[in-house]
Structure formats: structure tokens, C-alpha cells
Coordinates of C-alpha atoms and ligand atoms in Angstrom, one line a residue:
M1 CA 0.0 0.0 0.0
E2 CA 1.3 3.4 -0.9
D3 CA 1.6 5.8 2.0
N4 CA 0.4 9.1 0.7
N5 CA 1.5 11.0 3.8
L6 CA 5.1 10.4 3.0
K7 CA 7.0 13.1 1.1
F8 CA 9.3 10.6 -0.7
D9 CA 9.4 7.3 -2.4
I10 CA 12.2 4.8 -2.3
V11 CA 13.2 4.1 -5.8
R12 CA 15.8 1.3 -6.1
P13 CA 17.7 0.8 -9.2
D14 CA 16.5 -2.0 -11.3
P15 CA 19.4 -4.5 -11.0
E16 CA 19.4 -5.7 -14.6
S17 CA 19.4 -2.2 -16.2
F18 CA 21.8 -0.9 -13.7
L19 CA 24.3 -3.6 -14.4
Q20 CA 23.8 -3.3 -18.1
S21 CA 24.8 0.4 -17.9
A22 CA 27.7 -0.4 -15.6
R23 CA 28.9 -2.6 -18.4
S24 CA 29.4 0.3 -20.7
F25 CA 31.7 2.5 -18.7
G26 CA 34.1 2.3 -21.5
Y27 CA 36.7 -0.1 -20.0
G28 CA 39.1 -1.7 -22.4
L29 CA 40.4 -5.2 -21.6
E30 CA 43.7 -3.8 -20.4
T31 CA 42.2 -1.2 -18.2
A32 CA 39.8 -3.7 -16.7
I33 CA 42.6 -6.1 -15.8
A34 CA 44.7 -3.3 -14.4
D35 CA 41.8 -2.4 -12.1
L36 CA 41.9 -5.9 -10.6
I37 CA 45.6 -5.7 -10.3
D38 CA 45.2 -2.5 -8.3
N39 CA 43.1 -4.4 -5.9
S40 CA 45.7 -7.1 -5.5
I41 CA 48.5 -4.6 -5.0
T42 CA 46.5 -2.7 -2.4
A43 CA 45.9 -6.0 -0.7
K44 CA 49.8 -6.2 -0.4
A45 CA 50.1 -9.0 -3.0
T46 CA 53.7 -9.7 -4.2
K47 CA 52.7 -12.2 -6.8
I48 CA 49.8 -11.8 -9.3
H49 CA 49.2 -14.6 -11.8
I50 CA 47.0 -14.1 -14.8
T51 CA 45.8 -16.9 -17.0
Y52 CA 43.1 -17.0 -19.6
G53 CA 41.9 -19.3 -22.3
I54 CA 39.1 -20.6 -24.2
D55 CA 38.2 -24.3 -24.4
K56 CA 35.3 -26.2 -25.7
F57 CA 33.2 -25.3 -22.7
T58 CA 33.9 -21.7 -22.1
S59 CA 36.2 -18.7 -22.1
Y60 CA 37.7 -17.4 -18.9
L61 CA 40.2 -15.2 -17.3
R62 CA 41.7 -15.9 -13.9
I63 CA 43.7 -13.7 -11.6
E64 CA 45.2 -15.1 -8.5
D65 CA 47.1 -13.0 -5.9
N66 CA 48.9 -13.8 -2.6
G67 CA 47.6 -10.7 -0.9
I68 CA 45.9 -10.4 2.5
G69 CA 42.6 -11.8 1.2
M70 CA 39.2 -11.3 2.6
D71 CA 37.1 -13.2 5.1
E72 CA 33.5 -14.0 4.2
K73 CA 32.1 -10.8 5.5
Q74 CA 34.7 -8.7 3.7
L75 CA 34.1 -10.6 0.5
L76 CA 30.4 -10.0 0.7
T77 CA 31.0 -6.2 1.1
A78 CA 33.6 -6.3 -1.7
M79 CA 31.0 -7.8 -4.1
K80 CA 28.5 -5.1 -3.4
V81 CA 28.2 -2.7 -6.2
G82 CA 29.4 0.6 -4.7
S83 CA 31.0 -1.0 -1.7
S84 CA 32.6 2.2 -0.4
N85 CA 32.1 5.9 -0.4
P86 CA 34.5 7.6 -2.8
N87 CA 34.9 10.4 -0.3
K88 CA 36.2 8.1 2.4
L89 CA 39.8 8.8 3.3
R90 CA 41.9 5.9 2.0
Q91 CA 45.3 4.7 3.2
S92 CA 48.1 6.2 1.3
H93 CA 49.0 3.0 -0.6
D94 CA 45.3 2.3 -1.6
L95 CA 44.8 2.3 -5.4
G96 CA 41.0 2.0 -5.1
R97 CA 38.5 4.8 -4.8
F98 CA 34.9 4.3 -5.8
G99 CA 34.2 0.8 -4.5
L100 CA 33.3 -0.1 -8.0
G101 CA 36.4 -1.4 -9.8
L102 CA 36.1 -5.1 -9.1
K103 CA 32.5 -5.2 -10.3
T104 CA 32.5 -2.6 -13.2
A105 CA 35.8 -3.7 -14.6
S106 CA 34.7 -7.3 -14.5
F107 CA 31.2 -6.8 -16.0
S108 CA 32.7 -4.6 -18.7
Q109 CA 34.2 -7.9 -20.0
C110 CA 32.2 -10.8 -18.7
R111 CA 28.8 -11.9 -17.5
R112 CA 29.9 -14.0 -14.7
L113 CA 32.3 -12.9 -11.9
T114 CA 33.4 -15.4 -9.2
V115 CA 35.7 -14.4 -6.4
K116 CA 37.3 -16.8 -4.0
S117 CA 39.2 -15.3 -1.1
A118 CA 40.9 -16.4 2.0
S119 CA 42.3 -14.2 4.8
D120 CA 43.8 -17.4 6.3
S121 CA 43.6 -21.1 5.3
Q122 CA 40.6 -21.5 7.7
S123 CA 38.3 -19.0 6.1
V124 CA 38.0 -19.6 2.4
S125 CA 34.8 -18.2 0.8
T126 CA 33.5 -17.9 -2.7
K127 CA 30.9 -15.5 -4.1
C128 CA 29.5 -15.2 -7.6
W129 CA 27.6 -12.6 -9.6
D130 CA 26.0 -14.2 -12.7
L131 CA 24.3 -11.5 -14.8
D132 CA 22.1 -14.1 -16.4
L133 CA 20.8 -15.1 -13.0
V134 CA 20.3 -11.4 -11.9
E135 CA 18.3 -11.0 -15.1
I136 CA 16.1 -14.0 -14.4
E137 CA 15.5 -13.2 -10.8
Q138 CA 15.3 -9.4 -11.3
D139 CA 17.1 -9.0 -8.1
W140 CA 20.6 -8.7 -6.7
V141 CA 21.2 -12.4 -6.2
L142 CA 24.7 -13.1 -5.2
L143 CA 25.6 -16.8 -5.2
R144 CA 27.4 -18.3 -2.2
G145 CA 29.6 -20.5 -4.4
C146 CA 30.4 -21.5 -8.0
T147 CA 27.6 -22.0 -10.4
D148 CA 28.8 -25.4 -11.5
N149 CA 31.7 -27.9 -11.5
K150 CA 33.3 -26.4 -14.6
S151 CA 33.5 -23.1 -12.9
E152 CA 34.8 -24.7 -9.8
E153 CA 37.5 -26.4 -11.8
K154 CA 38.5 -23.1 -13.5
L155 CA 38.6 -21.2 -10.2
G156 CA 40.8 -23.9 -8.7
T157 CA 42.7 -23.7 -5.5
F158 CA 45.2 -21.3 -4.1
T159 CA 48.6 -22.0 -5.6
L160 CA 50.7 -19.1 -4.4
D161 CA 49.9 -19.1 -0.7
S162 CA 47.2 -20.3 1.7
K163 CA 45.7 -16.9 1.7
G164 CA 44.9 -14.5 -1.2
T165 CA 42.2 -13.9 -3.7
I166 CA 41.2 -15.5 -7.0
V167 CA 39.1 -13.6 -9.4
L168 CA 37.5 -15.6 -12.2
W169 CA 35.7 -14.1 -15.2
E170 CA 33.6 -16.3 -17.4
K171 CA 31.2 -15.8 -20.3
L172 CA 33.5 -13.2 -21.7
D173 CA 30.9 -12.0 -24.2
R174 CA 32.8 -8.7 -24.9
L175 CA 35.8 -10.6 -26.2
L176 CA 33.9 -13.4 -27.9
E177 CA 30.8 -13.1 -30.0
S178 CA 30.1 -16.8 -30.0
E179 CA 31.9 -19.5 -28.1
E180 CA 31.7 -22.0 -30.9
S181 CA 33.6 -20.6 -33.9
N182 CA 37.3 -21.2 -34.4
L183 CA 37.8 -17.8 -35.9
D184 CA 36.6 -16.2 -32.8
K185 CA 39.3 -18.1 -30.9
T186 CA 42.1 -16.3 -32.8
H187 CA 40.4 -13.0 -32.2
F188 CA 40.1 -13.8 -28.5
Y189 CA 43.8 -14.4 -28.2
R190 CA 44.6 -11.4 -30.4
K191 CA 42.8 -9.2 -28.0
F192 CA 45.3 -10.1 -25.2
E193 CA 48.3 -9.2 -27.3
N194 CA 48.9 -5.8 -25.8
V195 CA 47.9 -6.8 -22.3
K196 CA 51.4 -7.6 -21.2
I197 CA 53.0 -4.4 -22.5
H198 CA 50.2 -2.4 -21.0
L199 CA 50.6 -3.9 -17.6
G200 CA 54.4 -3.6 -17.8
L201 CA 53.9 0.1 -18.4
I202 CA 51.1 0.8 -15.9
F203 CA 52.8 -1.1 -13.1
H204 CA 56.4 -0.6 -14.0
R205 CA 57.3 1.1 -10.7
F206 CA 55.8 -1.7 -8.7
I207 CA 57.7 -4.3 -10.7
E208 CA 61.0 -2.4 -10.7
D209 CA 61.0 -0.9 -7.2
E210 CA 58.9 -3.2 -5.1
G211 CA 59.7 -6.5 -6.8
I212 CA 56.1 -7.3 -7.4
V213 CA 55.8 -10.2 -9.9
I214 CA 53.0 -10.2 -12.4
T215 CA 52.8 -13.1 -14.8
V216 CA 50.6 -13.6 -17.8
L217 CA 50.3 -17.2 -18.9
N218 CA 53.3 -18.0 -16.8
E219 CA 55.5 -15.4 -18.4
S220 CA 56.7 -12.5 -16.3
V221 CA 55.6 -9.0 -17.3
R222 CA 58.6 -6.9 -18.0
P223 CA 58.6 -3.5 -16.5
L224 CA 58.4 -0.8 -19.1
N225 CA 59.9 2.5 -17.9
P226 CA 58.8 5.2 -20.3
F227 CA 61.7 7.5 -19.4
H228 CA 64.5 5.3 -20.4
L229 CA 67.0 5.6 -17.6
S230 CA 69.6 3.3 -18.9
L231 CA 73.3 3.9 -18.3
N232 CA 74.2 3.6 -21.9
S233 CA 72.4 6.6 -23.4
P234 CA 70.0 7.9 -20.7
S235 CA 67.3 10.5 -21.2
S236 CA 68.2 13.9 -19.9
E237 CA 66.3 14.9 -16.8
L238 CA 65.3 18.5 -16.5
Q239 CA 64.9 20.2 -13.2
E240 CA 62.4 18.5 -11.0
E241 CA 59.7 20.8 -9.6
Q242 CA 57.5 20.4 -6.6
L243 CA 54.1 22.2 -6.4
S244 CA 51.5 21.9 -3.7
I245 CA 47.7 22.0 -3.8
N246 CA 45.6 21.9 -0.6
G247 CA 48.8 21.1 1.3
K248 CA 49.5 18.0 -0.8
K249 CA 52.6 17.6 -2.9
V250 CA 52.7 17.2 -6.7
T251 CA 56.1 16.5 -8.3
I252 CA 56.9 17.2 -11.9
Q253 CA 59.9 15.8 -13.6
P254 CA 60.4 16.3 -17.3
Y255 CA 62.6 14.0 -19.4
I256 CA 64.0 14.4 -22.9
L257 CA 64.5 11.0 -24.4
P258 CA 67.7 10.5 -26.3
H259 CA 67.4 10.8 -30.1
E260 CA 66.4 7.4 -31.6
T261 CA 69.7 7.1 -33.5
K262 CA 71.5 7.0 -30.2
L263 CA 69.7 3.9 -29.0
L264 CA 69.9 0.2 -29.6
K265 CA 67.2 -1.5 -31.6
D266 CA 65.7 -3.1 -28.5
E267 CA 65.7 0.2 -26.6
R268 CA 63.9 2.0 -29.4
E269 CA 61.3 -0.7 -29.7
Q270 CA 60.7 -0.7 -25.9
L271 CA 60.2 3.1 -25.9
Q272 CA 57.7 2.7 -28.7
M273 CA 55.5 1.0 -26.2
L274 CA 51.9 0.7 -27.5
R275 CA 51.3 3.6 -29.8
G276 CA 54.7 4.7 -31.0
W277 CA 57.0 7.5 -29.9
T278 CA 55.0 10.4 -31.3
E279 CA 51.7 9.3 -29.7
H280 CA 53.3 8.6 -26.4
Q281 CA 54.6 12.2 -25.9
G282 CA 53.4 14.3 -23.0
I283 CA 52.4 13.8 -19.4
Y284 CA 52.7 10.6 -17.5
L285 CA 50.5 10.9 -14.5
Y286 CA 51.3 8.6 -11.5
R287 CA 48.8 8.2 -8.7
N288 CA 50.8 6.7 -5.9
K289 CA 53.1 4.5 -8.0
R290 CA 50.5 3.6 -10.5
L291 CA 50.4 5.1 -14.0
I292 CA 47.1 6.7 -14.8
S293 CA 47.9 8.5 -18.1
D294 CA 50.5 7.0 -20.4
G295 CA 51.6 10.0 -22.4
N296 CA 49.2 12.7 -23.6
W297 CA 48.8 16.4 -22.9
L298 CA 45.7 15.8 -20.7
D299 CA 43.5 18.9 -21.0
L300 CA 46.4 21.3 -21.9
N301 CA 45.2 21.7 -25.5
F302 CA 48.7 21.0 -26.8
R303 CA 48.8 19.2 -30.1
I304 CA 50.6 15.9 -30.5
K305 CA 53.5 16.8 -32.8
E306 CA 56.1 14.7 -34.5
N307 CA 59.0 16.9 -33.4
Q308 CA 57.9 16.9 -29.8
R309 CA 58.2 13.1 -29.6
L310 CA 61.2 13.0 -27.2
C311 CA 59.3 14.9 -24.5
R312 CA 57.9 12.9 -21.6
I313 CA 56.9 14.4 -18.3
A314 CA 56.3 12.5 -15.1
I315 CA 53.8 14.0 -12.7
D316 CA 53.4 12.3 -9.3
I317 CA 50.3 12.8 -7.2
P318 CA 49.0 11.1 -4.0
N319 CA 45.6 9.4 -3.9
T320 CA 44.4 12.2 -1.7
L321 CA 44.2 14.5 -4.7
D322 CA 41.8 12.4 -6.7
K323 CA 39.1 14.9 -6.5
E324 CA 41.3 17.8 -7.6
W325 CA 42.6 15.8 -10.5
Q326 CA 39.2 14.3 -11.4
I327 CA 40.5 10.8 -11.6
D328 CA 37.8 8.7 -13.3
V329 CA 36.4 5.4 -12.2
K330 CA 38.6 3.6 -14.8
K331 CA 41.7 5.4 -13.5
A332 CA 42.4 6.1 -17.1
S333 CA 41.9 9.9 -17.3
A334 CA 42.4 13.0 -15.3
K335 CA 42.3 16.8 -15.5
I336 CA 44.9 19.3 -14.3
P337 CA 43.6 21.3 -11.4
D338 CA 43.1 25.0 -12.2
L339 CA 45.4 26.0 -9.5
L340 CA 48.3 24.2 -11.0
R341 CA 47.5 24.6 -14.6
Q342 CA 49.5 27.7 -15.5
R343 CA 52.7 26.4 -13.8
I344 CA 52.4 23.0 -15.3
K345 CA 51.8 24.5 -18.7
E346 CA 55.0 26.6 -18.4
I347 CA 57.1 23.6 -17.3
C348 CA 55.7 21.6 -20.3
I349 CA 56.5 24.4 -22.8
V350 CA 60.2 24.6 -21.6
A351 CA 60.5 20.8 -21.8
I352 CA 58.8 20.7 -25.3
E353 CA 61.2 23.4 -26.6
K354 CA 64.2 21.4 -25.4
A355 CA 62.8 18.1 -26.9
V356 CA 62.2 19.8 -30.2
K357 CA 65.8 21.0 -30.3
V358 CA 67.2 17.5 -29.6
Y359 CA 65.0 16.1 -32.2
T360 CA 65.9 18.6 -34.9
H361 CA 69.6 19.0 -34.3
R362 CA 71.0 15.6 -34.7
G363 CA 74.5 16.7 -35.7
A364 CA 75.8 15.9 -32.3
Y365 CA 79.4 15.8 -33.3
L366 CA 79.2 19.3 -34.7
K367 CA 77.6 20.5 -31.5
R368 CA 80.2 18.9 -29.4
K369 CA 82.8 20.9 -31.2
G370 CA 81.1 24.0 -30.1
S371 CA 80.1 26.7 -32.6
Q372 CA 79.0 25.8 -36.1
Q373 CA 80.1 29.2 -37.4
G374 CA 82.6 29.2 -40.1
L375 CA 81.8 25.7 -41.3
I376 CA 81.2 25.0 -45.0
F377 CA 78.2 22.8 -45.6
F378 CA 77.3 20.8 -48.7
W379 CA 73.6 21.7 -48.4
K380 CA 72.0 25.1 -47.9
A381 CA 68.5 25.6 -46.6
K382 CA 66.7 28.4 -48.4
L383 CA 63.4 30.2 -48.4
K384 CA 62.0 31.8 -51.5
Q385 CA 58.4 33.2 -51.9
G386 CA 57.5 31.6 -48.6
K387 CA 58.6 28.1 -49.7
K388 CA 61.5 26.3 -48.1
F389 CA 63.9 24.2 -50.0
Y390 CA 67.4 22.7 -49.9
E391 CA 70.1 23.3 -52.4
I392 CA 73.6 22.0 -52.9
N393 CA 76.0 24.7 -51.9
V394 CA 77.7 25.9 -55.2
D395 CA 80.1 28.1 -53.2
H396 CA 81.7 25.0 -51.7
P397 CA 85.4 24.8 -52.5
I398 CA 85.2 21.3 -53.8
Y399 CA 82.3 22.3 -56.1
K400 CA 84.4 25.2 -57.4
L401 CA 87.4 23.1 -57.9
I402 CA 85.6 20.5 -60.0
H403 CA 83.7 23.1 -61.9
D404 CA 86.8 25.0 -62.8
N405 CA 88.7 21.9 -63.8
L406 CA 86.0 20.8 -66.2
G407 CA 86.3 24.0 -68.3
P408 CA 83.9 24.0 -71.2
G409 CA 82.3 20.7 -70.1
S410 CA 81.3 22.2 -66.7
Y411 CA 77.7 23.1 -67.7
L412 CA 76.8 19.4 -67.7
F413 CA 78.2 19.0 -64.1
K414 CA 76.3 22.2 -63.1
D415 CA 73.0 20.8 -64.5
Y416 CA 73.6 17.5 -62.9
I417 CA 74.1 19.0 -59.4
K418 CA 71.1 21.2 -60.0
Q419 CA 69.0 18.1 -60.8
I420 CA 70.2 16.4 -57.6
S421 CA 69.3 19.5 -55.6
E422 CA 65.8 19.6 -57.1
T423 CA 65.0 16.0 -56.6
I424 CA 66.0 15.1 -53.0
P425 CA 63.4 12.6 -51.9
I426 CA 62.3 14.8 -49.0
A427 CA 58.9 13.1 -48.3
L428 CA 60.6 9.7 -48.2
I429 CA 63.4 10.9 -45.9
V430 CA 61.0 12.6 -43.5
N431 CA 58.8 9.5 -43.5
D432 CA 61.7 7.2 -42.7
F433 CA 63.2 9.5 -40.2
S434 CA 60.0 9.7 -38.2
D435 CA 59.5 5.9 -38.2
P436 CA 60.9 4.6 -35.0
R437 CA 61.4 1.2 -36.5
I438 CA 63.9 2.5 -39.0
L439 CA 67.4 3.2 -37.9
M440 CA 69.0 6.0 -39.9
K441 CA 72.7 5.9 -40.7
E442 CA 74.8 8.9 -39.6
P443 CA 77.0 10.5 -42.3
F444 CA 80.2 8.4 -42.7
E445 CA 79.2 6.3 -39.8
E446 CA 81.2 3.3 -40.8
A447 CA 83.6 4.9 -43.3
H448 CA 86.0 6.8 -41.2
L449 CA 89.1 5.5 -43.1
E450 CA 87.4 6.4 -46.4
L451 CA 86.8 9.8 -45.1
V452 CA 90.4 10.3 -44.1
A453 CA 91.5 9.2 -47.6
M454 CA 89.0 11.7 -49.1
Y455 CA 90.4 14.4 -46.8
Q456 CA 93.9 13.7 -48.2
S457 CA 92.9 13.6 -51.8
T458 CA 90.9 16.8 -51.6
L459 CA 93.8 18.5 -49.9
K460 CA 96.1 17.4 -52.7
A461 CA 93.7 18.5 -55.4
L462 CA 93.4 21.9 -53.8
I463 CA 97.2 22.3 -53.6
D464 CA 97.6 21.0 -57.2
S465 CA 95.1 23.7 -58.3
G466 CA 97.6 26.3 -57.1
V467 CA 96.3 27.1 -53.6
S468 CA 99.0 27.4 -50.9
K469 CA 99.2 24.5 -48.4
Q470 CA 98.2 26.7 -45.5
N471 CA 95.3 28.1 -47.4
A472 CA 94.2 24.7 -48.6
L473 CA 94.3 23.3 -45.0
E474 CA 92.2 26.2 -43.8
Q475 CA 89.6 25.6 -46.4
I476 CA 89.4 21.9 -46.0
N477 CA 89.2 22.1 -42.2
Q478 CA 86.1 24.1 -42.5
I479 CA 84.3 21.5 -44.6
E480 CA 81.4 20.0 -42.7
C481 CA 81.9 16.3 -43.3
F482 CA 85.6 16.5 -42.5
Q483 CA 85.0 17.6 -38.9
K484 CA 85.2 14.1 -37.8
V485 CA 88.7 13.9 -39.3
V486 CA 89.7 17.3 -38.0
L487 CA 88.6 16.4 -34.5
K488 CA 91.2 13.6 -34.5
P489 CA 94.1 15.7 -35.7
Y490 CA 95.2 14.7 -39.1
E491 CA 98.9 13.9 -39.5
Ligands
LIG501 N1 42.4 -9.0 -4.7 C1 41.8 -8.5 -3.6 N2 42.4 -8.8 -2.4 C2 41.8 -8.3 -1.2 N3 40.7 -7.5 -1.2 C3 40.2 -7.1 -2.3 C4 40.7 -7.6 -3.6 N4 39.9 -7.1 -4.6 C5 38.9 -6.3 -4.0 N5 39.1 -6.4 -2.6 C6 38.3 -5.6 -1.6 O1 37.1 -5.2 -2.3 C7 36.9 -3.9 -2.2 C8 36.2 -3.4 -3.4 O2 37.0 -3.4 -4.5 P1 36.7 -2.5 -5.7 O3 35.3 -2.8 -6.2 O4 37.7 -2.6 -6.7 O5 36.7 -1.0 -5.2 P2 37.9 -0.1 -4.6 O6 39.1 -0.8 -5.1 O7 37.6 1.2 -5.2 O8 37.7 -0.2 -3.1 C9 38.3 -3.3 -2.0 O9 38.2 -2.1 -1.3 C10 38.9 -4.4 -1.1 O10 38.6 -4.2 0.2
LIG502 MG1 39.6 -1.4 -6.9

């Protein structure tokens, strides 16, 4: 009976439609798995094993950790949708926030979520949400065990420790359209291809610094540090800066990656990560030690540009600043707080400018020598009627020498050089240069002896043409490509 005297009604969400909408929060497979790993790490797990597969019965994903686990009461609360208030003060190491992750991340990928947990070997309990059952019962029916033996078998027992948690996803309908077709199986496995790289990136600090071991199908996930701090050719670290908001510390550390040509093939591939160097430029936001944003300009309205690709900026925030940074449920996006925006923007601009310089001036050996003034180059960059082009330098002493020696036949040489100038394959070069998979050769990289021989024969030709030795040496020592010879004094 309705009570008309009351000023309110209690309107409970319809479980089926609520869960259906919770399924479309926009989690990707990697983000969903990462959310479960957050829970394991918060529960102090040191080992997290992920397995998945598809057999003739069903598809599944299983994550086992050796964390502190939950007793039955805790597990019951954990399975509740919206198990904690997002405004609750969390412990500083806690990677959770909304009390939703376990459920929303799981339901974004599967229709059945079973969790088995043990806070000690005496108190093992299992709970299961099956969306098909919720749909039939039209109520929040949480099972007190597995739905059937096959599930039980997949869930298995604890293999890492007597305590811990096992999360099992079944009926992975977002990864598999039908469980029968063979074609779908290949697609199913393909969808997991990037999971390892993604986890290696998001959790690299835990793997590197805390020794947490994450395995996927028994293979360890390699930590993927986006800043490349190797001893061989490390990134340059710009000045670290500490800002504060509401009394809480935010640390900003910009890095300029070394130019690709300075790296080994393996290193270049690693830094390419998921989307390539250019797409991974920008801010890397860490909440506690967990990566939230893997390289983009957040809401700074900077464009992604090819020549900024060496710029990567680490920003560290504590979990007490979630509100200010507007961390979303998926822990995949954030906004820069207004109070910090201007300063962060300035720091980014300085870093970008430096990164662009490193990217554009690759002639490191020239720079090492100091000033480039007084050098004679083979190429000249010119601007005519607003259009930029590159031309072979016809004032070059070697050009002049050849030209003069040729006498009446020199027009052919002149035309030939002009044709070379006009047809440099700029588009091809730019394309290759910007492709991180392609290693570009430096001028005379493996031909030092040849260069020394050229130096000698050019010197001789200049002297033969009537130039004094002193004068010839002066000229030749200014030629760009001979700098490598000049640096090692020529006898
Ligand atoms: N692997 C796990 N080990 C121990 N406790 C867990 C685990 N996963 C989830 N929990 C518990 O369930 C709760 C709810 O998890 P979740 O829905 O992801 O929300 P949140 O992480 O925001 O708290 C967690 O706060 C934690 O107490
Ligand atoms: Mg969580």
C-alpha cells in the first residue's frame, strides 16, 4: 500500500538495467585487468598470476594473488556494487577509490564474476555474480559458491599461498561473439596481445622498485619504464619541480628522451610502447606509483606533434588528490587542477622546446665541437616566396674546384648538381626519419678511413690547383663532413 502522507518514495535501481549500464563505462580489456591488479597490490600481494583461455566449454580469465585476502564478511562487502564511499579517506597506498572497480571492470568484459578469497587457510569463501541469474531473478542475487563444477575447476585452489584472492571471469561476451567458432578463438587471443605491454607500463614502478611479480600465462611481465633511464644513453632529466595543492605535494619531472639514433634497436622498440614515440609524448601521471595516463597532454590543449616526440613528463600525485585531478572510475583519465594549470603548462613548454631541439639537431658531433660558425656545408636551406627548399652549396670549395677543372664541359656538371638538388626525396626521408622502427645511418658512420682518404685527396687536389698548403688546409678544415677527421688531428 502506498503511504500518501510520506514526502518521498524509495526508488531502487533495477538491477538488470543498472548492471547493463555499468557494463558500458568504456573499459578496455587492459584497463579492466589493471583495475583488478590495483586491488591485488592494495591487498599487499607480491605475486599476481593471470591466466586466460578458451576451451570447448567456455572462455575465462583468472587472476590469483597472494595478498591479505578477505574473510566471508569482507568478501560480501567487496562484491556489493558501490562498496565504499569515494569520499572516504583511504590509506596512502590504496589504489582504489569508488568501490566499483572489481564489479564494473569485470562486468565490462564478462557476464559471470566469481571471487574466491581467504584471509587465512581456515576462512575460504566464494561469491559469484552471474548477470544471467540477476536478469532472471530481477534481483541482486549473489551466489554463495560457484555456479557449477566447470567453474569450480577453473577457479581452482590457491597455488601461491594459503591466503589470497582468486578472481574468475567467465562468459567473456565482450571478447567473444560466439563461443563456438574457431575464428573467434584467434580474435580472442589477439585481444590479449597488448595486455602484457600495457601492464608492464602501468605497473612498472611496482615491478621495478617493489619486486612485485606479475605473470601472464606463466611469463613475467617486463617493467616498461617510459623514461629510459639506462646507463648507456640515458634521457636527460630537466629540473624537478614540486608544487603543492591543498597542502599536498605534486612532483613534476620532465625528461627528454635521447634521439632514436643513439639507441639500440631493443631500446627503441621498448620506448615505442603501445602507440609509438609520437603518440606517447606528453604527461605521464602517476597516482601513488600507479600510472594513470601514459603520455598525452591531458587537458592542456597542446597538439601531438612529431617533433615533440622526445618529450615525456612525469607527474606524481598522491591518492588524496583524486578529486582535484578528477580521476575517473577507470583510472584512465584526469584533468589538471586549475590552481596548477599555469605552472604545469610553463614547465611543459620549456620541456617541449628542449625536446624539439634535440629532435631537430641531430648533428651531435658538430655541436660537441662548439660553434658551427665558419663551417662550410654541402647543403643550404633556403626560403623563396615563402617556400622552403634545400640546395647543394655551389660556393663549396670542392664544387668550385671540380667546376673550374672541367672547363667547357662544366655546364653538364652544373646541370647534374642542380638536378640532384631539385629531386631530393624529402617526403621519403621525412617519413623514414620519423618511423621509430627505422634506424637512420649517420654521415660516414662506418667509413672513417674512407673519409680520411677523401680528406687527403681533396687537400692534394686543392694544392695542385695552385692554392697554398696553408690556405688549402684552412679551407678543408672548414668543410662540414671533414669535422670528424679534424677532431682527430690529421697527420
Ligand atoms: N584482490 C583483492 N584482495 C583483497 N581485497 C580485495 C581484492 N579485490 C577487492 N578487494 C576488496 O574489495 C573492495 C572493493 O574493490 P573495488 O570494487 O575494486 O573497489 P575499490 O578498489 O575502489 O575499493 C576493496 O576495497 C577491497 O577491500
Ligand atoms: Mg579497486
